[in-house]
Short mmCIF file of C-alpha atoms in Angstrom, two decimals:
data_model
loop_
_atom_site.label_atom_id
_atom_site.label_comp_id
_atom_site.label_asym_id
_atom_site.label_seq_id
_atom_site.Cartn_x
_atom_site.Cartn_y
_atom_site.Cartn_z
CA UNK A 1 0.00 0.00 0.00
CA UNK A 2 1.37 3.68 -0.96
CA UNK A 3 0.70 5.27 2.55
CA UNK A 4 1.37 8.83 1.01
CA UNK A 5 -1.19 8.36 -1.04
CA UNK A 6 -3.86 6.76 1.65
CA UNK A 7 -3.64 9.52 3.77
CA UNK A 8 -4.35 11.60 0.12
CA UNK A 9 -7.50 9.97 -0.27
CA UNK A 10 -8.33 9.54 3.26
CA UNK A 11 -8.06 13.31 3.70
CA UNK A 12 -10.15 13.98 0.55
CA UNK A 13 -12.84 11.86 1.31
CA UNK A 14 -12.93 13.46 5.17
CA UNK A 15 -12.88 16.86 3.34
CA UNK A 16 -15.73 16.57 0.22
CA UNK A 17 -17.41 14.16 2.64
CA UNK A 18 -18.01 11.35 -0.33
CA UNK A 19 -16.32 8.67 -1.58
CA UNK A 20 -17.44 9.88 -5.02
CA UNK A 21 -16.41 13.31 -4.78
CA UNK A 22 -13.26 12.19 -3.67
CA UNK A 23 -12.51 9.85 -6.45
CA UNK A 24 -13.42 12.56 -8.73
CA UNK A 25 -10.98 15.23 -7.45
CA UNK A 26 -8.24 12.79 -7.41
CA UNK A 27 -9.45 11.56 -11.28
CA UNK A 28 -9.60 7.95 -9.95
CA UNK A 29 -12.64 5.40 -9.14
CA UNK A 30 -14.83 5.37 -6.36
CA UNK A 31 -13.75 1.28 -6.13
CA UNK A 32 -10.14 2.51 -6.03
CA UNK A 33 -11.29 5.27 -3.07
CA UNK A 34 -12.79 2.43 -1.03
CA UNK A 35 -9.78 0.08 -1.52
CA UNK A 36 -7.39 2.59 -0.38
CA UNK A 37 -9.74 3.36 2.57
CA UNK A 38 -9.92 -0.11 3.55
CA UNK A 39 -6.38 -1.11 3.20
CA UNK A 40 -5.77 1.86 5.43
CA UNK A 41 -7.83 0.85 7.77
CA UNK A 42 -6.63 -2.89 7.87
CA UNK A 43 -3.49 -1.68 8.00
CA UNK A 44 -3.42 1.10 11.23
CA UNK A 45 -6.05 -1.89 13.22
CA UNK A 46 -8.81 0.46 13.46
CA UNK A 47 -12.13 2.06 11.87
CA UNK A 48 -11.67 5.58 10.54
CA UNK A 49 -15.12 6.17 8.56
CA UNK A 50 -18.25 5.51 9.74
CA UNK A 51 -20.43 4.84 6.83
CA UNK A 52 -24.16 4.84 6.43
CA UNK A 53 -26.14 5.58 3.17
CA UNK A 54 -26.89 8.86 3.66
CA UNK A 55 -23.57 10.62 5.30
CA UNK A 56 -20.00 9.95 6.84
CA UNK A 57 -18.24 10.65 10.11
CA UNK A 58 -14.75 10.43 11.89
CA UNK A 59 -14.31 8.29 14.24
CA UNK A 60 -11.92 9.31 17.48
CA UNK A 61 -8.99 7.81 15.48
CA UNK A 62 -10.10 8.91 11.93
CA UNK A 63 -10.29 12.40 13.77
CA UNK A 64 -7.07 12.59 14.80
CA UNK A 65 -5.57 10.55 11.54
CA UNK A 66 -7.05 13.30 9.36
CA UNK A 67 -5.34 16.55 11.80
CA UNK A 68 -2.05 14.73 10.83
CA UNK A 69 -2.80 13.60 7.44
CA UNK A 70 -3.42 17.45 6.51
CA UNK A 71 -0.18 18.31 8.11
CA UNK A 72 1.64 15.94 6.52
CA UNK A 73 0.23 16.38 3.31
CA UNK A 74 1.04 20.22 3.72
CA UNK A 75 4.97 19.18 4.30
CA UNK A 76 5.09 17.24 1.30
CA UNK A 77 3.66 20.01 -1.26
CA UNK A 78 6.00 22.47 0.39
CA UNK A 79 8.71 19.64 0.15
CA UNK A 80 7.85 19.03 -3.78
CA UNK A 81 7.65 23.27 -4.46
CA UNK A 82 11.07 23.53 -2.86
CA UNK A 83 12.46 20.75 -5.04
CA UNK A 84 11.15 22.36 -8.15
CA UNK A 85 11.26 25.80 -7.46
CA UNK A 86 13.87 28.41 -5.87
CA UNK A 87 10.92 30.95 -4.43
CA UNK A 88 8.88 28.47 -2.24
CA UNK A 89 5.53 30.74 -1.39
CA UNK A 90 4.32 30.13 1.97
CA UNK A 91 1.25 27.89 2.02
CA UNK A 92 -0.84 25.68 4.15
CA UNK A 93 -1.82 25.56 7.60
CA UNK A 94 0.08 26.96 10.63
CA UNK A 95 -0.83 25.76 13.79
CA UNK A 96 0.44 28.36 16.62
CA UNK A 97 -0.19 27.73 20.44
CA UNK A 98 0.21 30.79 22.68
CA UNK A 99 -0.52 31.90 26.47
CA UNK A 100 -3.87 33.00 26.88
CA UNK A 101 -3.36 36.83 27.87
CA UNK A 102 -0.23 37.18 26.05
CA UNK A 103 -1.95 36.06 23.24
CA UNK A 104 -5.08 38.08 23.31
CA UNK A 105 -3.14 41.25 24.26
CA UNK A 106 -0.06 41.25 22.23
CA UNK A 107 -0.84 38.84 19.63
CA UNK A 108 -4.47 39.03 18.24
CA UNK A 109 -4.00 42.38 16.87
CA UNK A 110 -1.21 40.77 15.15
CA UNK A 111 -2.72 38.17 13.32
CA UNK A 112 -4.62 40.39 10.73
CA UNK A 113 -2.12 41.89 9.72
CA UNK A 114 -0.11 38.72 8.87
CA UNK A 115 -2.98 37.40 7.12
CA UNK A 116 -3.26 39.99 4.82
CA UNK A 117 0.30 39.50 3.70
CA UNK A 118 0.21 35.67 3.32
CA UNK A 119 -2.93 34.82 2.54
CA UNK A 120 -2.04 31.53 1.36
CA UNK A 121 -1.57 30.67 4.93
CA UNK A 122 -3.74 29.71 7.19
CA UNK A 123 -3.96 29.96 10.79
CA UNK A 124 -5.07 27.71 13.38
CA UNK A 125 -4.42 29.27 16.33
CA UNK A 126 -4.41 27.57 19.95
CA UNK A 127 -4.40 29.70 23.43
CA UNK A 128 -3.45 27.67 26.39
CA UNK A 129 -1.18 28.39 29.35
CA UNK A 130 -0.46 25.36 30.14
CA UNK A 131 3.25 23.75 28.12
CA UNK A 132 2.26 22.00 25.17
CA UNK A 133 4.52 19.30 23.71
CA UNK A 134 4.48 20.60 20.21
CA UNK A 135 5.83 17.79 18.31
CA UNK A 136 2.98 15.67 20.21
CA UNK A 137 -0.02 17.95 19.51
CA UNK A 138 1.02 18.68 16.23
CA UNK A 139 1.68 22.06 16.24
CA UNK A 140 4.45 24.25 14.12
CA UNK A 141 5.18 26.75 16.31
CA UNK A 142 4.64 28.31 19.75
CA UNK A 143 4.90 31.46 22.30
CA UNK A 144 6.07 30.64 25.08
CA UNK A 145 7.19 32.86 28.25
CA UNK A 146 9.78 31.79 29.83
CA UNK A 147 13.29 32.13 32.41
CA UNK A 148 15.29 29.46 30.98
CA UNK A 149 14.72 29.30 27.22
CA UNK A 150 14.04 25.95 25.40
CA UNK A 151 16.41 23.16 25.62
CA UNK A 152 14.46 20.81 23.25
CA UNK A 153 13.35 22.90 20.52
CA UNK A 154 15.10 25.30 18.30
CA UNK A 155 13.87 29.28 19.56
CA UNK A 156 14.02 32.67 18.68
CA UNK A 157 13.89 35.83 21.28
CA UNK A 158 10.65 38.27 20.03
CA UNK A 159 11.42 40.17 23.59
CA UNK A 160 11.88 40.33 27.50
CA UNK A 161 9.69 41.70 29.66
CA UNK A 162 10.05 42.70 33.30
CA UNK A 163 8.67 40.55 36.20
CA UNK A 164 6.54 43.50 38.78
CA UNK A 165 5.50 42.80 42.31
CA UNK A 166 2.33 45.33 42.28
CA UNK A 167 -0.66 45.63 44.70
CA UNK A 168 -4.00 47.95 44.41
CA UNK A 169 -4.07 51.45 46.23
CA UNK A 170 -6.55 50.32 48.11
CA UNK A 171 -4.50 46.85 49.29
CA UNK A 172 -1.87 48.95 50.57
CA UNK A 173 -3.77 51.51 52.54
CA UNK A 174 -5.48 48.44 54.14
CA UNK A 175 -2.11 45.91 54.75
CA UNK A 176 0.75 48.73 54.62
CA UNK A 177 3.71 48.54 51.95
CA UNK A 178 6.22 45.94 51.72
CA UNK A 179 10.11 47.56 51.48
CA UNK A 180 12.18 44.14 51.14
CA UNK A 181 11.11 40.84 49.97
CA UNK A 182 11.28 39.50 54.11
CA UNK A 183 8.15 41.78 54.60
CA UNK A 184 5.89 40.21 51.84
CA UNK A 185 5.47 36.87 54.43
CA UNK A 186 2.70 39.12 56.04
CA UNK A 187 1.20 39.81 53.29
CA UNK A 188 -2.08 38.43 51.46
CA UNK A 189 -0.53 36.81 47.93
CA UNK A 190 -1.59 35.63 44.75
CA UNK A 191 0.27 33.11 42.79
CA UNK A 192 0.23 31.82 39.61
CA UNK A 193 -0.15 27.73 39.26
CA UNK A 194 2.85 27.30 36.51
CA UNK A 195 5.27 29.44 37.76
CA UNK A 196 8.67 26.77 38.16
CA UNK A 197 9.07 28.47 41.49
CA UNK A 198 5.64 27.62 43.18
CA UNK A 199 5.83 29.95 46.25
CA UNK A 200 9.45 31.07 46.38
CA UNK A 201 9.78 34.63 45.17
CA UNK A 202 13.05 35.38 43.94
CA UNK A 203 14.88 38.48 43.98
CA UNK A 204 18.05 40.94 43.11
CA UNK A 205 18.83 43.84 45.29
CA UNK A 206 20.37 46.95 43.50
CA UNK A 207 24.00 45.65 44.96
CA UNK A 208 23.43 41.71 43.17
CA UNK A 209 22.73 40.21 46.20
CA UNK A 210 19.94 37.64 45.69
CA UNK A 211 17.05 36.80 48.43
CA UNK A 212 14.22 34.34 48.43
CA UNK A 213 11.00 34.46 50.19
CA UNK A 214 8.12 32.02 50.95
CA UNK A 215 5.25 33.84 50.95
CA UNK A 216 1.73 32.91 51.83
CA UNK A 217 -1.24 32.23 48.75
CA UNK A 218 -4.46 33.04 49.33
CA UNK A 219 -5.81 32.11 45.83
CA UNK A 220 -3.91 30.20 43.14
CA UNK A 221 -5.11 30.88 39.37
CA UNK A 222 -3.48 29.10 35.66
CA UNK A 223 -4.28 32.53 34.49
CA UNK A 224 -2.40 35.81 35.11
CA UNK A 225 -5.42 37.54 34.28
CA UNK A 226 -7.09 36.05 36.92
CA UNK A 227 -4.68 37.24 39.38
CA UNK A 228 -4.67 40.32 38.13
CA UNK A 229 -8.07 41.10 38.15
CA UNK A 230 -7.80 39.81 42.20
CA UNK A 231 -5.00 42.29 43.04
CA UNK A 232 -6.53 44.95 40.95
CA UNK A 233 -9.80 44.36 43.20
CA UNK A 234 -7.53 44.71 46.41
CA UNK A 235 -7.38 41.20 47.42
CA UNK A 236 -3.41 40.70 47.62
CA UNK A 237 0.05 41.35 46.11
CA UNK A 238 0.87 39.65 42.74
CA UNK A 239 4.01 39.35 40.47
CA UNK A 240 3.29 39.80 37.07
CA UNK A 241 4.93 40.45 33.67
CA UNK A 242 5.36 43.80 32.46
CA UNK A 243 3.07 42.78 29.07
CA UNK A 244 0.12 41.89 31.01
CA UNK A 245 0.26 45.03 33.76
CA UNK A 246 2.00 47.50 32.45
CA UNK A 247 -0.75 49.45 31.32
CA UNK A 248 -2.59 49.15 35.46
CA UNK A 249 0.53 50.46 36.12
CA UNK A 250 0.43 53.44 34.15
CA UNK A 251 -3.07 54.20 34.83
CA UNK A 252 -2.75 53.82 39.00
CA UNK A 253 -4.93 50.72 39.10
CA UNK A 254 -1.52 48.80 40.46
CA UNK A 255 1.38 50.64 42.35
CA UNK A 256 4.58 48.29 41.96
CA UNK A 257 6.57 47.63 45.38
CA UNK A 258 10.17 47.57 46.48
CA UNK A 259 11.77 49.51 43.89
CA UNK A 260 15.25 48.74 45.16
CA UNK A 261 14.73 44.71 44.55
CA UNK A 262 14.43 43.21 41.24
CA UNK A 263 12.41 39.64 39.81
CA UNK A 264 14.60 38.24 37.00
CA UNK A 265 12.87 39.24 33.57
CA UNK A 266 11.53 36.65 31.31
CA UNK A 267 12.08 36.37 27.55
CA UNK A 268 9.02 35.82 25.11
CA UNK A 269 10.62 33.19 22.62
CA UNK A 270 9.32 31.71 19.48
CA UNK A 271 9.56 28.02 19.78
CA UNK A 272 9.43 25.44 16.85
CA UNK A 273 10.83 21.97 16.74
CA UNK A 274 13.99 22.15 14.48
CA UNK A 275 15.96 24.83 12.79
CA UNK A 276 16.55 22.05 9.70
CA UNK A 277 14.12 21.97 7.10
CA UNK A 278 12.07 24.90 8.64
CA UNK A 279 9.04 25.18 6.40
CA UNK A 280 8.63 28.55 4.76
CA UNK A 281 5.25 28.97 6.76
CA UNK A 282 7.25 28.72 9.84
CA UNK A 283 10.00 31.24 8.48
CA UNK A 284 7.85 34.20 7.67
CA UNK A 285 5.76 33.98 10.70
CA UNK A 286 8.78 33.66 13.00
CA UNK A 287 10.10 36.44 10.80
CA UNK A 288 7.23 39.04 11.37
CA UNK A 289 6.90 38.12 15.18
CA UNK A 290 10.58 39.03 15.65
CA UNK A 291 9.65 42.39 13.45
CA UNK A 292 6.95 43.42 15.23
CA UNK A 293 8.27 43.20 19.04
CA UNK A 294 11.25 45.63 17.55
CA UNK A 295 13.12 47.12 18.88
CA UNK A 296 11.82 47.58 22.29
CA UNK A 297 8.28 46.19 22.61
CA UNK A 298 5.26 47.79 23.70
CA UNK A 299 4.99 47.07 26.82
CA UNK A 300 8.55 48.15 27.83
CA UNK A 301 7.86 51.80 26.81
CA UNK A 302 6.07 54.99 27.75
CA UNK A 303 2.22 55.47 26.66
CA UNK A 304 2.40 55.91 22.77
CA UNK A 305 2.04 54.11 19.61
CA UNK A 306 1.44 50.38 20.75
CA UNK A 307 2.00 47.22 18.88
CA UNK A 308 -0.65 47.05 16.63
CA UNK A 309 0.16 50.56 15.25
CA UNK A 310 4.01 49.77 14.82
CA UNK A 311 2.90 46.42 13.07
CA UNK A 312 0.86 48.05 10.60
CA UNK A 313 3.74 50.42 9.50
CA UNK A 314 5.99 46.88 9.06
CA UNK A 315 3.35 44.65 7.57
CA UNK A 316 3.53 47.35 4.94
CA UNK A 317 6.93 45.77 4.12
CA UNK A 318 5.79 42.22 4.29
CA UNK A 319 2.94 42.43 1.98
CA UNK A 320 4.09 40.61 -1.89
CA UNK A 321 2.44 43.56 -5.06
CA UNK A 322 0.81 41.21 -6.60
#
């Protein structure tokens, strides 16, 4: 059995939803369609179709044979263009998992933009703050925040952003102000649930001296957003990254503490699984990320001109005249 070309008419059939229709995009028989169907089917152990006279469905396993199959078939067209041509157009599906508030925030006004100057991509975008395995779940690239960088997967820096311990106005005329990190172990906190630290805060003093507290949770959340919207409401002291509060902190709704300690910063990397044979899909989005977070990125500067605006002027330069 060609396998290549199983998962072609396994993914056309899943797609136009007919073993007719199938076997006449692909200029073949319905017979042959059903013999490559079956033979596929014999040969993975499992159903993939359910059939009944009047429609088809996926099963669990056909479901996530046809997610791959897609992907797969994607590669090999940009495998075959690359062969025969020397100006490989980017094509196909991207699949992109992000954080949640990062990506709403930073990213979502982002995505526009890149459509409009590859529209032969398209994007399948995944928020989730949990770490994904991306080679597992399929995807071709993701956002991750993150201390230490990736050690499995090849990366590229979009930016850094500053870690802030903040609390409300109204928090600290309640509880007082903390001055060093010893003082926050009186203090009502609000952690996030995948920070690598758990409930160790970890700072710098203006001198490089480092300290550590253990500080006491009163709510956990998977979500900075969550946390933030507690602090904001006066219910504790947070640490958060610049990109999600730095615009509370501008506009008073969060005053940050201890200005003589520092949090180490965090980078915002670009993850994808290999550097070799990066697809071209991969290389222009990973491209315009690293663009638009240049040279400083938003949320490291004064009130002004925010992403969105700076990506519009460099999207400009993206965009192919047609």
């Amino acid at each position: 059995m060609d396998r290549l070309r199983a998962f072609e008419v396994f993914a056309s059939v899943v797609s136009r939803g007919s073993f007719t229709r199938a076997a006449d995009a692909l200029d073949t028989s319905p017979a042959n369609v059903t013999r490559y169907i079956n033979e596929l089917e014999a040969h993975l152990g499992t159903r993939l179709l359910n059939r009944s006279s009047r429609k088809l469905s996926l099963t669990e396993s056909g479901e996530a044979l046809y997610e791959r199959s897609k992907s797969i078939l994607e590669e090999v067209a940009e495998a075959e263009a690359l062969a025969s041509s020397a100006t490989l157009q980017p094509r196909g599906r991207l699949r992109i998992n992000a954080p949640v508030s990062f990506g709403i925030r930073h990213l979502a006004p982002l995505w526009p933009l890149f459509m409009q100057a590859y529209p032969e991509v398209e994007l399948d975008i995944a928020l989730s703050d949990r770490v994904v395995d991306i080679v597992e779940e399929g995807y071709d690239l993701a956002i991750r925040i993150s201390r230490a960088g990736s050690a499995s997967h090849a990366a590229r820096k979009l930016g850094t952003s500053r870690n802030i311990v903040c609390a409300s106005p109204a928090y600290l005329k309640a509880h007082g102000q903390p001055e060093k990190p010893a003082d926050l172990v009186g203090h009502r906190c609000l952690g996030y649930t995948y920070a690598a630290t758990a409930n160790e805060w970890h700072f710098v003093d203006d001198a490089g001296r480092p300290h550590m507290v253990k500080v006491n949770y009163v709510m956990h959340a998977n979500n900075g957003d969550t946390a933030r919207e507690a602090a904001i409401a006066g219910q504790g002291v947070i640490w958060q990254p610049a990109f999600l509060i730095g615009d509370d902190l501008k506009a008073g709704r969060l005053v940050a503490l201890m200005p003589g300690y520092r949090m180490p910063d965090i980078d915002v990397l670009a993850v994808y699984p290999s550097r070799r044979h990066l697809s071209a899909k991969v290389r222009v989005m990973v491209d315009f990320l690293v663009e638009a977070f240049q040279p400083v990125p938003s949320w490291e500067v004064p009130p002004g001109p925010g992403v969105t605006e700076k990506a519009i002027a460099r999207a400009a330069r993206h965009r192919r005249v047609k």
